[in-house]
Amino acid sequence: MLFCKTKLLFYIGNLPSWLQGTLLRNGPGIFSVGDTTYNHWFDGMALMHSFTFKDGEVIYRSRYLRGDTYKDNMAAKRIVVSEMGTMAYPDPGKNVISRVITFLNHTVPDFTDNCGNNFIRYGKDYYATSETNYIRKVDPVTLETQDKVDYMKYLAVNLVTSHPHYDKDGTAYNIGTSIAEKGKTKYTLFKVPDTTAGDKANASPALKNLEVICTVPCRSLLSPSYYHSFGMTDNYFIFIEQPFKLDILKMATAYMRGVNWASCLKFCPEENTLIHLIDRKTGKEVGIKYYTEAMIVYHHVNAFEEDGHVIFDVIAYDDPSLYNMFYLNVLKEQSKTSAMSVPKCKRFALPVQTDKGIDVGDDMVKLQYTTASAVKEKEGKLLCQPEVLCDGVELPRINYDFNGKKYRFVYMTCVAMSAVATKIMKLDTETKERTEWREENCWPSEPVFIPRPNGEGEDDGEIALHVINSNPGESGFILVLDAKSFKEVARAYVNAELHMDMHGYFIPMENYDGCLRSMRGRQLPQSECTLLFAGL
Ligand SMILES: CC1=C(/C=C/C(C)=C/C=C/C(C)=C/C=C/C=C(C)/C=C/C=C(C)/C=C/C2=C(C)C[C@@H](O)CC2(C)C)C(C)(C)CCC1
Ligand SMILES: [Fe+2]
């Protein structure tokens, strides 16, 4: 099935009139081509979908990302482009010697542009993204695939996160890894100013105006840390260099050896995790060295500054079992999934004041509301121990107006020993109170917070998500909850198969450059977009 056709089914409740804009969502969608199948769920070819809220109506669309990976695989009628968990060969009959020759002819193979993880905004443009050097511009209204953009044209980076941060002025911040470039492996933090206004208006891609903020040398040349996101406050970046690493020597030979790149990731539990705190103004690391025990973090929740501390919250694991759980053969055999380590929402507190006059063995955290500690050690390093705020949670979202600021509420999916979420939760980080939404045989996606314009308070807004429904005779639906009470406001059933995905990005109506306002008059491909609600 190459596109998703939907018909109006039915709708319960009333959508608030202020809810105007589009929730874009992205995730893997095609898992086999011809006789070939990917090994891992994250590898699947990207399927984007969107929910456009306008005047009390919702429009649902979905479209595959038609990038080079998609086109090459479809033309060959088999998977010919490698992904993290699947090494693909254009000619599978080749033996090791032929592979070596092919490899030497393409010392650096061209990497995938299957951007099925998230959406990024750079300037006025929206991009589908995974973590390679390629991102794909998409039309946020029609979900059409547009230009392929190569980060490498603007900055030497092999991997870049799919979770940038944004300032109020629209500047985007991101971090990437440059592997063995001029004999050095480093992490580079960069910013991309918004180009929608001023002299640089229409400068597309905005990446032309990319500026490097700073680089962090990797603690080892041939094994950079894998990371999936980072933290940002008003004055600092938080970058976690965890002992979950890419083994570059193994990677360089993976193609010849016939193994996937994921097998070249290694977790070293005997090593510690370095926490880099970088001053945004100077681009320099603060003078204090922070570390904690080995852990694996994919998602930062939020970070803020208070009373001479930087506090940051993350979802942390004790081992890499999450990735293993998403191998397609493991997903098919539910019994094998119980080996997953429990994701915990952990709070760290980093004192930034000088440690003069503080004795070795003393805890430098002076905050009443957290049990997180940072104990001074002999060489002046601080050993940080987190406070566990909550466990069994992933895919955290916040009111992004509070990003980098003191905040209270996180909205997350709840996971228990399985690769599918059974419920979603609102966590009050202050009182630790949890409010949940669940329904029998329903599998909710990542809950996205949408603020009410000029709203009062952090949780003044709605939560939007889609829910896969396996109740007999029922279909999946779009769900809108009141963020304050976590009670249902409205739902809209869709008679298309909704799919499990990764992340969403909400674009408020006013950021659409006017194109949505005239959407009704536009010719959209009927096969790929269908009106869900014709009116209330
Ligand atoms: C490595 C490397 C290379 C290759 C790089 C490639 C192909 C990278 C691709 C990276 C991708 C697609 C990364 C995706 C990462 C996704 C992550 C970490 C997702 C985490 C998902 C989580 C934690 C949660 C999942 C869940 C979901 C989705 C549904 C819920 O129901 C349940 C729950 C919460 C468990 C090059 C550039 C060739 C050369 C250089 C080195
Ligand atoms: Fe993510």
Coordinates of C-alpha atoms and ligand atoms in Angstrom, one line a residue:
M1 CA 0.0 0.0 0.0
L2 CA 1.7 3.2 -1.1
F3 CA -0.8 5.7 0.3
C4 CA -3.4 5.9 2.9
K5 CA -7.0 6.7 1.9
T6 CA -9.3 7.8 4.7
K7 CA -13.1 8.5 4.9
L8 CA -15.0 10.4 7.5
L9 CA -16.1 8.1 10.3
F10 CA -17.3 9.8 13.4
Y11 CA -16.4 12.3 15.9
I12 CA -17.1 12.7 19.6
G13 CA -16.7 15.9 21.6
N14 CA -15.9 19.5 20.4
L15 CA -12.5 20.6 19.3
P16 CA -11.7 24.1 20.8
S17 CA -11.8 26.8 18.2
W18 CA -8.4 28.1 19.2
L19 CA -6.8 24.8 18.2
Q20 CA -5.5 25.7 14.7
G21 CA -2.5 24.2 13.0
T22 CA -1.0 20.9 11.9
L23 CA 0.5 18.1 13.9
L24 CA 3.1 16.4 11.7
R25 CA 4.1 12.9 12.7
N26 CA 6.9 10.7 11.4
G27 CA 7.9 7.1 11.8
P28 CA 8.9 3.9 10.0
G29 CA 6.2 2.6 7.6
I30 CA 7.4 0.1 5.0
F31 CA 9.3 -2.9 6.3
S32 CA 9.7 -5.1 3.2
V33 CA 10.2 -4.6 -0.5
G34 CA 9.9 -7.6 -2.8
D35 CA 11.4 -10.5 -1.1
T36 CA 13.6 -8.5 1.2
T37 CA 12.8 -7.3 4.8
Y38 CA 14.5 -4.9 7.2
N39 CA 15.8 -6.4 10.4
H40 CA 14.8 -3.5 12.7
W41 CA 11.7 -1.4 13.2
F42 CA 13.7 1.9 13.2
D43 CA 14.9 1.0 9.6
G44 CA 11.5 1.0 8.0
M45 CA 10.9 3.5 5.2
A46 CA 9.4 6.7 6.5
L47 CA 5.7 7.2 6.6
M48 CA 4.6 10.7 7.5
H49 CA 1.2 11.7 8.5
S50 CA -0.5 14.8 9.6
F51 CA -3.6 16.0 11.5
T52 CA -4.7 19.5 10.6
F53 CA -6.9 21.3 13.1
K54 CA -8.9 24.1 11.6
D55 CA -12.2 25.7 12.8
G56 CA -13.2 22.7 14.7
E57 CA -12.4 20.2 12.0
V58 CA -9.6 17.8 11.5
I59 CA -8.0 16.8 8.2
Y60 CA -5.9 13.6 8.1
R61 CA -3.2 12.8 5.5
S62 CA -0.5 10.3 5.2
R63 CA 2.3 9.9 2.6
Y64 CA 5.5 8.0 2.3
L65 CA 8.7 10.0 2.1
R66 CA 9.8 9.6 -1.5
G67 CA 13.5 10.1 -1.0
D68 CA 16.4 8.5 -2.9
T69 CA 16.3 5.5 -0.5
Y70 CA 12.6 4.9 -1.3
K71 CA 13.1 5.4 -5.1
D72 CA 16.2 3.1 -5.2
N73 CA 14.5 0.4 -3.2
M74 CA 11.3 0.6 -5.2
A75 CA 13.1 0.6 -8.6
A76 CA 15.2 -2.4 -7.6
K77 CA 12.1 -4.1 -6.1
R78 CA 14.3 -5.0 -3.1
I79 CA 16.1 -3.2 -0.3
V80 CA 19.3 -1.9 -1.7
V81 CA 20.1 0.9 0.8
S82 CA 21.5 0.1 4.2
E83 CA 20.0 1.3 7.4
M84 CA 21.3 1.2 11.0
G85 CA 20.0 -2.3 11.6
T86 CA 20.1 -3.7 8.0
M87 CA 23.1 -3.9 5.8
A88 CA 21.9 -4.1 2.2
Y89 CA 23.8 -5.2 -0.9
P90 CA 22.8 -4.2 -4.4
D91 CA 24.0 -7.6 -5.6
P92 CA 23.4 -10.1 -2.8
G93 CA 25.2 -12.8 -4.7
K94 CA 28.6 -11.1 -4.1
N95 CA 31.1 -12.9 -2.0
V96 CA 33.5 -11.3 0.5
I97 CA 36.1 -10.5 -2.2
S98 CA 33.6 -8.8 -4.4
R99 CA 32.3 -6.9 -1.4
V100 CA 35.9 -5.7 -0.6
I101 CA 36.2 -4.4 -4.2
T102 CA 32.9 -2.7 -4.1
F103 CA 33.8 -1.3 -0.7
L104 CA 37.2 0.1 -2.0
N105 CA 35.4 1.6 -4.9
H106 CA 33.1 3.4 -2.6
T107 CA 35.3 3.9 0.5
V108 CA 32.5 6.0 2.0
P109 CA 29.2 4.6 0.8
D110 CA 26.4 7.1 0.2
F111 CA 24.2 7.0 3.2
T112 CA 20.5 6.7 3.5
D113 CA 18.1 9.6 3.3
N114 CA 15.3 7.6 4.8
C115 CA 14.4 10.3 7.3
G116 CA 11.8 8.5 9.5
N117 CA 12.4 9.7 13.0
N118 CA 11.2 13.3 13.4
F119 CA 10.7 16.7 11.8
I120 CA 13.0 19.7 12.1
R121 CA 12.4 23.4 11.3
Y122 CA 15.3 25.3 9.9
G123 CA 14.4 28.8 8.9
K124 CA 11.0 28.7 7.2
D125 CA 11.5 25.1 6.0
Y126 CA 10.4 21.8 7.5
Y127 CA 12.5 18.7 7.1
A128 CA 11.9 15.0 7.8
T129 CA 15.0 13.7 9.6
S130 CA 16.7 10.7 11.1
E131 CA 20.3 11.0 12.2
T132 CA 22.5 10.8 9.1
N133 CA 24.0 13.7 7.2
Y134 CA 20.8 13.9 4.9
I135 CA 17.5 15.6 5.7
R136 CA 14.6 15.9 3.4
K137 CA 12.5 19.0 3.0
V138 CA 8.8 18.4 3.0
D139 CA 5.7 20.5 2.2
P140 CA 4.0 20.6 5.6
V141 CA 0.5 20.9 3.9
T142 CA 0.7 18.2 1.2
L143 CA 3.5 16.1 2.8
E144 CA 5.2 16.1 -0.6
T145 CA 8.9 15.2 -0.5
Q146 CA 11.1 18.0 -1.7
D147 CA 14.9 18.8 -1.7
K148 CA 17.5 16.5 -0.3
V149 CA 19.8 18.6 2.0
D150 CA 23.3 17.4 2.9
Y151 CA 24.6 18.8 6.3
M152 CA 28.1 18.0 5.0
K153 CA 27.8 20.9 2.5
Y154 CA 27.7 23.2 5.5
L155 CA 29.5 21.4 8.3
A156 CA 31.7 18.3 8.6
V157 CA 29.3 16.0 10.4
N158 CA 28.5 12.3 9.9
L159 CA 25.6 12.1 12.3
V160 CA 23.2 14.9 13.6
T161 CA 20.4 14.5 16.1
S162 CA 16.7 14.6 15.1
H163 CA 16.0 16.6 18.3
P164 CA 17.2 20.2 17.8
H165 CA 16.2 23.0 20.2
Y166 CA 14.6 26.3 19.2
D167 CA 14.8 29.8 20.7
K168 CA 11.9 32.2 20.8
D169 CA 13.3 34.0 17.8
G170 CA 13.2 30.7 15.7
T171 CA 16.9 30.0 15.8
A172 CA 17.5 26.2 15.8
Y173 CA 20.4 24.6 17.8
N174 CA 21.7 21.1 17.1
I175 CA 24.7 18.8 17.6
G176 CA 26.5 16.4 15.3
T177 CA 29.4 14.0 15.4
S178 CA 32.3 14.3 13.0
I179 CA 34.2 11.1 12.8
A180 CA 38.0 11.0 12.3
E181 CA 37.9 14.3 10.4
K182 CA 41.5 15.6 10.0
G183 CA 42.6 13.0 12.5
K184 CA 40.0 14.2 15.2
T185 CA 36.7 12.9 16.3
K186 CA 34.5 15.6 17.9
Y187 CA 31.0 16.7 18.6
T188 CA 30.0 20.1 17.1
L189 CA 27.2 22.3 18.5
F190 CA 25.8 24.6 15.9
K191 CA 23.0 27.1 15.4
V192 CA 20.8 27.9 12.4
P193 CA 19.3 31.4 12.5
D194 CA 15.7 31.8 11.4
T195 CA 15.8 33.3 7.9
T196 CA 12.1 34.1 7.6
A197 CA 12.7 37.8 8.3
G198 CA 15.3 40.5 7.6
D199 CA 18.1 40.6 5.0
K200 CA 18.4 36.9 4.8
A201 CA 14.7 36.3 4.0
N202 CA 14.2 33.6 1.5
A203 CA 17.7 32.3 2.0
S204 CA 16.9 28.7 1.6
P205 CA 18.2 26.4 2.9
A206 CA 18.7 28.2 6.2
L207 CA 21.6 25.9 6.8
K208 CA 23.6 28.3 4.5
N209 CA 23.7 30.5 7.6
L210 CA 24.8 27.8 10.0
E211 CA 27.2 28.9 12.7
V212 CA 29.4 26.7 14.8
I213 CA 29.0 27.4 18.5
C214 CA 31.7 25.1 19.8
T215 CA 33.2 21.7 19.5
V216 CA 33.6 19.1 22.3
P217 CA 36.6 16.7 21.7
C218 CA 35.5 13.1 21.9
R219 CA 37.2 11.2 24.7
S220 CA 38.4 8.6 22.2
L221 CA 39.2 9.0 18.5
L222 CA 37.8 5.7 17.3
S223 CA 34.7 5.3 19.5
P224 CA 32.5 8.4 19.7
S225 CA 29.5 8.3 21.9
Y226 CA 26.0 7.7 20.4
Y227 CA 23.4 10.2 21.5
H228 CA 20.0 11.1 20.4
S229 CA 19.2 14.5 21.9
F230 CA 20.7 17.1 24.2
G231 CA 19.5 19.7 26.7
M232 CA 19.4 23.5 26.6
T233 CA 18.7 26.2 29.2
D234 CA 18.9 30.0 28.8
N235 CA 22.6 30.0 29.4
Y236 CA 23.9 26.4 28.9
F237 CA 23.9 23.3 26.7
I238 CA 23.9 19.9 28.4
F239 CA 25.6 17.2 26.3
I240 CA 25.9 13.7 27.7
E241 CA 28.9 11.7 26.5
Q242 CA 27.7 8.2 27.5
P243 CA 29.6 4.9 27.3
F244 CA 27.3 3.7 24.5
K245 CA 29.6 4.1 21.6
L246 CA 30.2 3.6 17.9
D247 CA 33.2 1.3 17.2
I248 CA 34.6 3.0 14.1
L249 CA 37.0 0.2 13.2
K250 CA 34.1 -2.3 13.3
M251 CA 32.0 0.1 11.3
A252 CA 34.6 0.6 8.6
T253 CA 34.6 -3.2 8.0
A254 CA 30.9 -3.9 8.6
Y255 CA 30.0 -3.8 4.9
M256 CA 32.6 -6.3 4.0
R257 CA 31.8 -8.5 7.0
G258 CA 28.1 -8.5 6.1
V259 CA 26.9 -7.2 9.5
N260 CA 24.7 -4.2 10.2
W261 CA 26.0 -0.9 11.7
A262 CA 24.0 -1.4 14.9
S263 CA 26.2 -4.4 15.7
C264 CA 29.1 -1.9 15.9
L265 CA 27.5 -0.1 18.8
K266 CA 29.0 -1.1 22.1
F267 CA 27.9 -0.4 25.6
C268 CA 30.7 -0.3 28.2
P269 CA 29.0 -0.4 31.7
E270 CA 32.3 -0.3 33.4
E271 CA 32.9 3.2 32.1
N272 CA 31.3 6.3 33.4
T273 CA 29.1 8.9 31.7
L274 CA 30.5 12.4 31.2
I275 CA 28.2 15.3 31.5
H276 CA 29.4 18.4 29.5
L277 CA 28.0 21.7 30.6
I278 CA 28.7 24.4 28.0
D279 CA 28.2 28.1 28.4
R280 CA 26.1 29.3 25.5
K281 CA 27.6 32.7 25.4
T282 CA 31.3 31.7 25.4
G283 CA 31.0 28.3 23.8
K284 CA 33.3 27.0 26.6
E285 CA 32.7 24.2 29.0
V286 CA 32.3 25.3 32.6
G287 CA 35.4 24.6 34.7
I288 CA 33.8 21.8 36.7
K289 CA 34.0 18.1 35.5
Y290 CA 30.7 16.2 36.1
Y291 CA 30.2 12.5 35.7
T292 CA 27.7 9.8 36.7
E293 CA 27.5 6.0 36.4
A294 CA 27.1 4.3 33.0
M295 CA 23.6 4.9 31.5
I296 CA 21.9 5.2 28.1
V297 CA 19.8 8.2 27.4
Y298 CA 17.9 8.8 24.2
H299 CA 15.5 11.6 25.3
H300 CA 16.2 14.7 27.3
V301 CA 13.0 16.0 28.9
N302 CA 13.9 19.5 29.9
A303 CA 16.6 21.5 31.8
F304 CA 16.6 24.8 33.7
E305 CA 18.7 26.9 36.0
E306 CA 18.1 27.7 39.7
D307 CA 20.1 29.0 42.6
G308 CA 23.5 28.3 41.0
H309 CA 22.5 24.9 39.6
V310 CA 21.6 23.5 36.3
I311 CA 18.9 20.9 36.7
F312 CA 18.1 18.5 33.8
D313 CA 15.7 15.6 33.4
V314 CA 16.2 12.7 31.0
I315 CA 14.8 9.2 30.3
A316 CA 17.6 6.8 31.2
Y317 CA 18.3 3.1 30.8
D318 CA 20.7 0.7 32.4
D319 CA 21.6 -1.1 29.2
P320 CA 20.9 -1.1 25.4
S321 CA 18.0 -3.6 25.5
L322 CA 15.6 -1.0 24.1
Y323 CA 17.2 -1.1 20.7
N324 CA 17.2 -4.9 20.7
M325 CA 13.6 -5.0 21.6
F326 CA 12.7 -3.3 18.3
Y327 CA 14.2 -6.0 16.0
L328 CA 11.3 -7.2 13.9
N329 CA 11.8 -10.8 14.8
V330 CA 11.7 -9.9 18.5
L331 CA 8.6 -7.7 18.0
K332 CA 6.8 -10.7 16.4
E333 CA 7.5 -12.8 19.4
Q334 CA 6.1 -10.8 22.2
S335 CA 7.5 -13.3 24.8
K336 CA 11.0 -12.2 24.0
T337 CA 10.3 -8.6 24.8
S338 CA 10.3 -8.9 28.6
A339 CA 14.1 -8.4 28.6
M340 CA 13.9 -4.7 28.3
S341 CA 15.5 -2.5 31.0
V342 CA 13.0 -0.1 32.6
P343 CA 13.2 3.4 31.3
K344 CA 13.4 5.9 34.2
C345 CA 12.8 9.6 34.3
K346 CA 15.9 10.9 36.2
R347 CA 16.6 14.4 37.5
F348 CA 20.3 15.5 37.7
A349 CA 21.4 18.7 39.5
L350 CA 24.8 20.3 38.5
P351 CA 26.1 22.9 40.8
V352 CA 27.8 25.7 38.8
Q353 CA 29.2 27.8 41.6
T354 CA 32.9 27.5 42.5
D355 CA 33.8 24.5 44.8
K356 CA 36.3 26.6 46.8
G357 CA 35.8 25.9 50.5
I358 CA 33.9 22.7 49.8
D359 CA 35.4 19.5 51.3
V360 CA 35.9 16.3 49.4
G361 CA 32.9 14.0 50.1
D362 CA 30.5 17.0 50.4
D363 CA 27.3 17.2 48.4
M364 CA 27.3 20.5 46.5
V365 CA 23.6 20.4 45.6
K366 CA 21.8 22.9 47.8
L367 CA 18.2 22.5 46.5
Q368 CA 15.4 21.5 48.9
Y369 CA 13.2 19.9 46.3
T370 CA 15.4 17.2 44.9
T371 CA 17.4 14.3 46.3
A372 CA 19.8 14.5 43.3
S373 CA 23.4 15.0 44.6
A374 CA 26.8 16.0 43.2
V375 CA 29.6 14.9 45.6
K376 CA 33.0 16.5 45.3
E377 CA 35.8 13.9 44.7
K378 CA 39.5 14.1 45.2
E379 CA 40.5 15.4 41.8
G380 CA 37.8 18.1 42.1
K381 CA 35.4 16.1 39.9
L382 CA 31.7 15.9 40.9
L383 CA 30.0 12.5 41.0
C384 CA 26.3 13.1 40.2
Q385 CA 23.6 10.8 41.5
P386 CA 20.1 11.4 40.1
E387 CA 16.7 11.5 41.7
V388 CA 14.3 9.1 40.0
L389 CA 11.1 11.0 39.2
C390 CA 9.2 8.2 37.7
D391 CA 9.7 4.9 35.9
G392 CA 8.3 3.0 32.9
V393 CA 8.0 6.1 30.8
E394 CA 9.3 7.3 27.3
L395 CA 8.7 9.8 24.5
P396 CA 8.5 12.8 26.9
R397 CA 6.9 16.1 25.8
I398 CA 6.6 19.4 27.6
N399 CA 5.0 22.8 27.0
Y400 CA 7.9 23.9 24.8
D401 CA 7.4 27.6 26.0
F402 CA 8.9 26.3 29.2
N403 CA 11.9 24.7 27.5
G404 CA 15.1 25.7 29.4
K405 CA 12.9 27.2 32.2
K406 CA 11.7 26.0 35.5
Y407 CA 8.8 23.7 34.7
R408 CA 6.5 21.2 36.3
F409 CA 4.7 19.0 33.8
V410 CA 5.8 16.2 31.5
Y411 CA 3.5 14.2 29.2
M412 CA 4.8 10.7 28.3
T413 CA 3.9 7.3 27.1
C414 CA 4.0 4.5 29.7
V415 CA 5.8 1.3 28.7
A416 CA 5.9 -1.9 30.6
M417 CA 8.2 -4.6 29.3
S418 CA 6.9 -4.2 25.8
A419 CA 7.6 -2.2 22.6
V420 CA 4.1 -0.7 22.6
A421 CA 2.7 1.9 25.0
T422 CA -0.4 1.0 26.8
K423 CA -1.2 4.4 28.3
I424 CA 0.0 7.9 28.5
M425 CA 0.7 9.9 31.6
K426 CA 1.0 13.5 32.9
L427 CA 3.7 13.8 35.6
D428 CA 3.8 16.7 38.0
T429 CA 7.6 16.8 38.7
E430 CA 6.9 18.9 41.8
T431 CA 4.3 16.7 43.6
K432 CA 5.2 13.5 41.7
E433 CA 1.5 13.2 41.1
R434 CA 0.7 11.1 38.0
T435 CA -2.5 11.3 35.9
E436 CA -3.1 8.7 33.3
W437 CA -5.2 8.1 30.2
R438 CA -5.8 4.6 28.9
E439 CA -8.5 2.6 27.2
E440 CA -8.8 -1.2 26.8
N441 CA -6.9 -2.6 23.8
C442 CA -5.7 0.9 22.8
W443 CA -2.1 1.9 22.0
P444 CA -1.4 5.6 22.3
S445 CA 1.4 7.5 20.5
E446 CA 3.7 10.2 21.9
P447 CA 1.5 12.9 23.5
V448 CA 2.2 16.3 22.1
F449 CA 1.4 19.4 24.1
I450 CA -0.2 22.3 22.2
P451 CA -0.3 25.6 24.2
R452 CA -3.5 27.7 24.2
P453 CA -2.6 31.1 22.6
N454 CA -2.0 33.6 25.5
G455 CA -2.8 30.7 27.9
E456 CA -2.4 31.1 31.6
G457 CA -0.1 28.6 33.3
E458 CA 2.1 25.8 32.0
D459 CA -0.6 23.2 31.5
D460 CA -3.1 25.5 29.7
G461 CA -3.5 23.7 26.4
E462 CA -4.4 20.5 24.8
I463 CA -2.6 17.1 24.4
A464 CA -2.9 15.7 20.9
L465 CA -2.0 12.1 19.9
H466 CA -3.3 9.2 17.8
V467 CA -4.4 5.9 19.2
I468 CA -4.2 2.5 17.5
N469 CA -7.3 0.6 18.5
S470 CA -7.5 -3.2 18.4
N471 CA -11.0 -3.5 19.8
P472 CA -13.0 -5.7 17.4
G473 CA -14.9 -3.6 14.8
E474 CA -13.4 -0.3 16.0
S475 CA -10.9 2.0 14.3
G476 CA -8.0 4.1 15.4
F477 CA -8.6 7.7 16.4
I478 CA -7.1 11.1 17.0
L479 CA -7.4 12.0 20.6
V480 CA -7.4 15.5 22.2
L481 CA -7.1 15.8 26.0
D482 CA -7.3 18.9 28.2
A483 CA -3.7 19.1 29.5
K484 CA -4.8 20.5 32.9
S485 CA -7.3 17.7 33.8
F486 CA -6.0 15.1 31.4
K487 CA -9.6 14.5 30.5
E488 CA -10.8 13.8 27.0
V489 CA -12.0 16.8 25.0
A490 CA -12.6 15.2 21.6
R491 CA -11.8 12.2 19.4
A492 CA -12.1 11.5 15.8
Y493 CA -12.2 8.0 14.4
V494 CA -10.3 7.4 11.2
N495 CA -11.1 4.4 9.0
A496 CA -7.6 4.1 7.8
E497 CA -5.0 2.0 9.5
L498 CA -3.1 4.3 11.9
H499 CA 0.4 3.2 12.5
M500 CA 2.8 3.2 15.4
D501 CA 5.3 6.0 14.9
M502 CA 8.1 8.0 16.6
H503 CA 7.7 11.7 17.0
G504 CA 5.4 14.6 16.1
Y505 CA 5.9 18.3 15.5
F506 CA 3.1 20.8 15.9
I507 CA 3.0 23.8 13.5
P508 CA 0.7 26.6 14.7
M509 CA -1.5 28.0 11.9
E510 CA 0.3 31.3 11.9
N511 CA 3.6 29.7 11.0
Y512 CA 2.2 28.3 7.8
D513 CA 3.2 31.3 5.7
G514 CA -0.4 31.7 4.7
C515 CA -0.5 28.5 2.8
L516 CA -3.0 26.8 5.1
R517 CA -5.4 29.7 5.0
S518 CA -6.0 29.1 1.4
M519 CA -5.9 25.4 1.7
R520 CA -9.5 24.9 0.9
G521 CA -9.0 26.3 -2.6
R522 CA -6.0 24.1 -3.3
Q523 CA -5.8 21.1 -5.4
L524 CA -4.5 18.3 -3.3
P525 CA -3.9 14.8 -4.6
Q526 CA -7.2 13.1 -3.7
S527 CA -5.6 9.7 -3.5
E528 CA -3.4 10.8 -0.7
C529 CA -5.4 13.3 1.3
T530 CA -9.0 13.0 2.3
L531 CA -11.1 15.3 4.4
L532 CA -11.9 13.7 7.7
F533 CA -14.4 16.2 9.0
A534 CA -16.5 18.1 6.6
G535 CA -18.1 20.1 9.4
L536 CA -19.6 19.7 12.8
Ligands
LIG1 C1 26.0 5.0 12.4 C2 26.7 5.6 11.3 C3 26.0 5.7 10.1 C4 24.6 5.3 9.9 C5 23.6 5.9 10.5 C6 22.2 5.6 10.4 C7 21.6 4.8 9.3 C8 21.4 6.1 11.4 C9 20.0 6.0 11.6 C10 19.6 6.4 12.7 C11 18.2 6.3 13.2 C12 17.1 6.0 12.3 C13 18.1 6.5 14.5 C14 16.8 6.4 15.2 C15 16.8 6.4 16.5 C16 15.6 6.3 17.2 C17 15.6 6.1 18.6 C18 16.7 6.2 19.5 C19 14.2 5.9 19.1 C20 13.9 5.7 20.4 C21 12.6 5.3 20.6 C22 12.1 5.1 21.9 C23 12.9 5.3 23.0 C24 10.8 4.8 22.2 C25 10.0 4.0 21.6 C26 8.6 3.7 21.8 C27 7.8 3.8 20.6 C28 8.4 4.3 19.4 C29 6.4 3.4 20.6 C30 5.7 3.3 21.9 O1 4.5 2.7 21.7 C31 6.6 2.5 22.9 C32 8.0 3.1 23.1 C33 7.9 4.3 24.1 C34 8.9 2.1 23.6 C35 26.6 6.3 8.9 C36 26.1 7.7 8.7 C37 26.3 5.4 7.8 C38 28.2 6.4 9.0 C39 28.6 6.9 10.3 C40 28.1 6.1 11.5
FE2 FE 13.7 10.6 19.6

